[in-house]
Every structure is written in C-alpha cells, then in structure tokens.
Amino acid sequence: MQHRVKVYNLAQDGSWEDQGVGHVILQDSATEGGARNLLVVSEADGGSPLLLSRVLPSNTYQRQGEGTIITWSDPELRNDVAISFQHEEGCEHIWNEIQALRGEAAAAYGAPENGEGSQPQGQQGRQQQMQGMIDEVAMERDASDKQGGAMGGQGED
C-alpha cells in the first residue's frame, strides 16, 4: 500500500530541506536477505526515487508532530530524514511496519529492539533539535492546509 508523503533532509544549517512529494512503500531489498527499504517515489519527476532508506534495527525512528511525521538518522545516507504523511492512517501503517521489521531484525541479530537508550549523547541532542524543527514544519503544514492544502489536496492511493 502506498501513502502520500513529503520528504525532508536536515541541512547543515539545521533547517529542514523539502525534497519533494511522493508515495512511500516498504520494498524488499534486492541485496540484503530479508531486509526492507523505505522507498519514496516522486510524483513530479517521472517516478524517480526521492528516498531509499534501509530499515535498520540500529536506527532510532521517532514519530513526531501530530502523528503524521516519522524521523530518523540514516547512517547510510549520513543524514537525518523526515517523512511527513498526508494522512495519519498512512503514518500509522508505515510506523507499525517499521516497528515489526525492527523487532524481527533485533531478535535475529540480538540488537536492542527499540533503540531507546542506545543513542549516543550527541544524537539525543540532535533528536531534540529535530523535534523542535519538525514541530515548526507541522505548524507550517497545518497553516498551509487551512489555506488550501500543503500537498495539493489529492487523496492517497
């Protein structure tokens, strides 16, 4: 099932850069046995990928805002990432899938299941900073929705 999202990357100056709008799915990895990827395919750019991020048990995923934003630090992309869902149901679906995958991987490899408490000190500070910025993005999105829709008003697939 695909869900409509906006993708953001954390810029070096600490602001969130909008990478575009697309549809997110969980995709089986062609290279990793049993691994899955979060894939966001662009709406505007002929279906090109906006984001490809492997779901790792060592990543600390957080649900932010009013239940429509998921954030994490991606060691393979070497960046902090946020996906903002058009609908809360889509966020809930992907969040549950991520948590299930992380639980399976943690059991298989003996890694901590939720990643909480395993964050380095610096990452905890970055996560708090991300929370503040994500809250700002959520407020901007809410204001834009009231003025006609931040993502164009199309429904999810």
mmCIF file of C-alpha atoms in Angstrom:
data_model
loop_
_atom_site.group_PDB
_atom_site.id
_atom_site.type_symbol
_atom_site.label_atom_id
_atom_site.label_comp_id
_atom_site.label_asym_id
_atom_site.label_seq_id
_atom_site.Cartn_x
_atom_site.Cartn_y
_atom_site.Cartn_z
ATOM 1 C CA MET A 1 0.000 0.000 0.000
ATOM 2 C CA GLN A 2 1.342 3.435 -0.956
ATOM 3 C CA HIS A 3 0.943 6.581 1.132
ATOM 4 C CA ARG A 4 1.482 10.180 0.061
ATOM 5 C CA VAL A 5 4.364 11.957 1.860
ATOM 6 C CA LYS A 6 6.760 14.873 1.758
ATOM 7 C CA VAL A 7 10.435 14.035 2.242
ATOM 8 C CA TYR A 8 12.767 16.308 4.217
ATOM 9 C CA ASN A 9 16.523 16.149 4.845
ATOM 10 C CA LEU A 10 18.265 18.061 7.604
ATOM 11 C CA ALA A 11 20.574 20.686 6.077
ATOM 12 C CA GLN A 12 23.931 21.608 7.587
ATOM 13 C CA ASP A 13 22.489 24.900 8.857
ATOM 14 C CA GLY A 14 19.887 22.946 10.877
ATOM 15 C CA SER A 15 16.899 23.687 8.652
ATOM 16 C CA TRP A 16 14.739 21.041 7.006
ATOM 17 C CA GLU A 17 15.018 20.964 3.199
ATOM 18 C CA ASP A 18 11.930 19.844 1.275
ATOM 19 C CA GLN A 19 12.988 17.098 -1.147
ATOM 20 C CA GLY A 20 9.582 16.714 -2.794
ATOM 21 C CA VAL A 21 6.262 14.882 -2.656
ATOM 22 C CA GLY A 22 5.843 11.230 -3.453
ATOM 23 C CA HIS A 23 4.431 7.893 -2.367
ATOM 24 C CA VAL A 24 6.147 5.716 0.233
ATOM 25 C CA ILE A 25 6.204 1.928 0.216
ATOM 26 C CA LEU A 26 8.189 -0.730 2.024
ATOM 27 C CA GLN A 27 10.135 -2.668 -0.581
ATOM 28 C CA ASP A 28 12.107 -5.897 -0.300
ATOM 29 C CA SER A 29 15.817 -5.267 -0.749
ATOM 30 C CA ALA A 30 17.436 -6.880 -3.778
ATOM 31 C CA THR A 31 20.780 -7.206 -1.990
ATOM 32 C CA GLU A 32 20.045 -7.936 1.668
ATOM 33 C CA GLY A 33 18.363 -11.204 2.627
ATOM 34 C CA GLY A 34 15.108 -10.299 4.348
ATOM 35 C CA ALA A 35 15.950 -6.594 4.580
ATOM 36 C CA ARG A 36 13.376 -3.998 3.571
ATOM 37 C CA ASN A 37 13.698 -0.450 2.330
ATOM 38 C CA LEU A 38 11.570 2.636 2.695
ATOM 39 C CA LEU A 39 11.176 3.830 -0.880
ATOM 40 C CA VAL A 40 9.586 7.172 -1.758
ATOM 41 C CA VAL A 41 8.824 7.594 -5.455
ATOM 42 C CA SER A 42 8.395 11.148 -6.744
ATOM 43 C CA GLU A 43 5.035 12.317 -8.045
ATOM 44 C CA ALA A 44 6.548 15.125 -10.094
ATOM 45 C CA ASP A 45 9.713 13.625 -11.516
ATOM 46 C CA GLY A 46 8.514 10.663 -13.569
ATOM 47 C CA GLY A 47 8.551 8.228 -10.676
ATOM 48 C CA SER A 48 12.211 8.729 -9.767
ATOM 49 C CA PRO A 49 13.186 7.843 -6.185
ATOM 50 C CA LEU A 50 13.189 10.696 -3.664
ATOM 51 C CA LEU A 51 14.365 8.430 -0.861
ATOM 52 C CA LEU A 52 15.702 4.908 -0.489
ATOM 53 C CA SER A 53 16.497 4.024 3.119
ATOM 54 C CA ARG A 54 17.121 0.569 4.541
ATOM 55 C CA VAL A 55 15.122 -0.191 7.707
ATOM 56 C CA LEU A 56 17.796 -0.991 10.280
ATOM 57 C CA PRO A 57 17.292 -2.206 13.857
ATOM 58 C CA SER A 58 20.063 0.177 14.963
ATOM 59 C CA ASN A 59 18.220 3.263 13.662
ATOM 60 C CA THR A 60 16.170 5.261 16.148
ATOM 61 C CA TYR A 61 12.861 6.016 14.470
ATOM 62 C CA GLN A 62 10.576 8.558 16.113
ATOM 63 C CA ARG A 63 7.011 9.540 15.443
ATOM 64 C CA GLN A 64 6.671 13.319 15.652
ATOM 65 C CA GLY A 65 4.141 16.090 15.344
ATOM 66 C CA GLU A 66 0.504 15.079 15.465
ATOM 67 C CA GLY A 67 1.186 11.506 14.444
ATOM 68 C CA THR A 68 1.952 12.211 10.788
ATOM 69 C CA ILE A 69 5.759 12.555 10.797
ATOM 70 C CA ILE A 70 8.448 9.894 11.157
ATOM 71 C CA THR A 71 12.084 10.936 11.674
ATOM 72 C CA TRP A 72 15.357 9.052 11.895
ATOM 73 C CA SER A 73 19.110 9.405 11.416
ATOM 74 C CA ASP A 74 20.161 7.296 8.455
ATOM 75 C CA PRO A 75 23.800 6.162 8.765
ATOM 76 C CA GLU A 76 23.924 5.026 5.138
ATOM 77 C CA LEU A 77 22.668 8.379 3.831
ATOM 78 C CA ARG A 78 24.678 10.187 6.535
ATOM 79 C CA ASN A 79 21.745 12.476 7.176
ATOM 80 C CA ASP A 80 18.666 12.995 9.307
ATOM 81 C CA VAL A 81 15.466 12.264 7.414
ATOM 82 C CA ALA A 82 11.798 13.083 7.978
ATOM 83 C CA ILE A 83 8.745 11.916 6.071
ATOM 84 C CA SER A 84 5.526 13.832 6.615
ATOM 85 C CA PHE A 85 2.376 11.901 5.728
ATOM 86 C CA GLN A 86 -0.714 13.441 4.182
ATOM 87 C CA HIS A 87 -2.926 11.184 6.318
ATOM 88 C CA GLU A 88 -2.405 9.866 9.839
ATOM 89 C CA GLU A 89 -3.564 6.381 8.765
ATOM 90 C CA GLY A 90 -0.658 6.150 6.315
ATOM 91 C CA CYS A 91 1.811 7.137 9.010
ATOM 92 C CA GLU A 92 0.314 4.573 11.384
ATOM 93 C CA HIS A 93 0.626 1.815 8.752
ATOM 94 C CA ILE A 94 4.283 2.553 7.905
ATOM 95 C CA TRP A 95 5.184 3.097 11.581
ATOM 96 C CA ASN A 96 3.755 -0.315 12.531
ATOM 97 C CA GLU A 97 5.610 -1.965 9.636
ATOM 98 C CA ILE A 98 8.909 -0.350 10.657
ATOM 99 C CA GLN A 99 8.460 -1.424 14.281
ATOM 100 C CA ALA A 100 7.634 -5.004 13.222
ATOM 101 C CA LEU A 101 10.686 -5.172 10.939
ATOM 102 C CA ARG A 102 12.972 -3.780 13.608
ATOM 103 C CA GLY A 103 11.632 -6.296 16.117
ATOM 104 C CA GLU A 104 12.270 -9.185 13.734
ATOM 105 C CA ALA A 105 15.793 -7.971 12.954
ATOM 106 C CA ALA A 106 16.594 -7.352 16.614
ATOM 107 C CA ALA A 107 15.521 -10.882 17.500
ATOM 108 C CA ALA A 108 17.614 -12.327 14.678
ATOM 109 C CA TYR A 109 20.770 -10.306 15.433
ATOM 110 C CA GLY A 110 20.470 -9.672 19.156
ATOM 111 C CA ALA A 111 20.250 -5.880 18.742
ATOM 112 C CA PRO A 112 18.138 -3.716 21.064
ATOM 113 C CA GLU A 113 14.585 -3.761 19.751
ATOM 114 C CA ASN A 114 13.557 -0.126 20.122
ATOM 115 C CA GLY A 115 16.900 1.625 20.065
ATOM 116 C CA GLU A 116 15.907 3.787 23.037
ATOM 117 C CA GLY A 117 18.735 4.239 25.477
ATOM 118 C CA SER A 118 21.250 3.132 22.864
ATOM 119 C CA GLN A 119 21.594 6.609 21.355
ATOM 120 C CA PRO A 120 24.941 8.327 21.707
ATOM 121 C CA GLN A 121 24.748 11.568 23.740
ATOM 122 C CA GLY A 122 25.176 13.776 20.641
ATOM 123 C CA GLN A 123 22.363 12.030 18.817
ATOM 124 C CA GLN A 124 19.970 12.668 21.705
ATOM 125 C CA GLY A 125 20.642 16.402 21.387
ATOM 126 C CA ARG A 126 20.143 16.243 17.621
ATOM 127 C CA GLN A 127 16.868 14.377 18.135
ATOM 128 C CA GLN A 128 15.657 17.141 20.468
ATOM 129 C CA GLN A 129 16.671 19.756 17.901
ATOM 130 C CA MET A 130 14.860 17.751 15.205
ATOM 131 C CA GLN A 131 11.736 17.670 17.390
ATOM 132 C CA GLY A 132 11.644 21.465 17.503
ATOM 133 C CA MET A 133 12.142 21.767 13.755
ATOM 134 C CA ILE A 134 9.584 19.068 12.979
ATOM 135 C CA ASP A 135 7.078 20.869 15.195
ATOM 136 C CA GLU A 136 7.690 24.005 13.119
ATOM 137 C CA VAL A 137 7.165 22.067 9.876
ATOM 138 C CA ALA A 138 3.956 20.584 11.279
ATOM 139 C CA MET A 139 2.659 24.043 12.215
ATOM 140 C CA GLU A 140 3.527 25.353 8.731
ATOM 141 C CA ARG A 141 1.737 22.377 7.182
ATOM 142 C CA ASP A 142 -1.342 22.951 9.334
ATOM 143 C CA ALA A 143 -1.431 26.632 8.340
ATOM 144 C CA SER A 144 -0.983 25.717 4.678
ATOM 145 C CA ASP A 145 -3.718 23.055 4.898
ATOM 146 C CA LYS A 146 -6.118 25.695 6.182
ATOM 147 C CA GLN A 147 -5.214 27.844 3.147
ATOM 148 C CA GLY A 148 -5.879 25.154 0.553
ATOM 149 C CA GLY A 149 -3.654 22.155 1.187
ATOM 150 C CA ALA A 150 0.088 21.723 1.541
ATOM 151 C CA MET A 151 0.208 18.778 -0.848
ATOM 152 C CA GLY A 152 -2.364 19.763 -3.379
ATOM 153 C CA GLY A 153 -5.407 18.107 -1.845
ATOM 154 C CA GLN A 154 -5.110 14.793 -3.706
ATOM 155 C CA GLY A 155 -6.032 11.647 -1.800
ATOM 156 C CA GLU A 156 -3.717 8.775 -1.116
ATOM 157 C CA ASP A 157 -3.703 5.685 -3.264
#
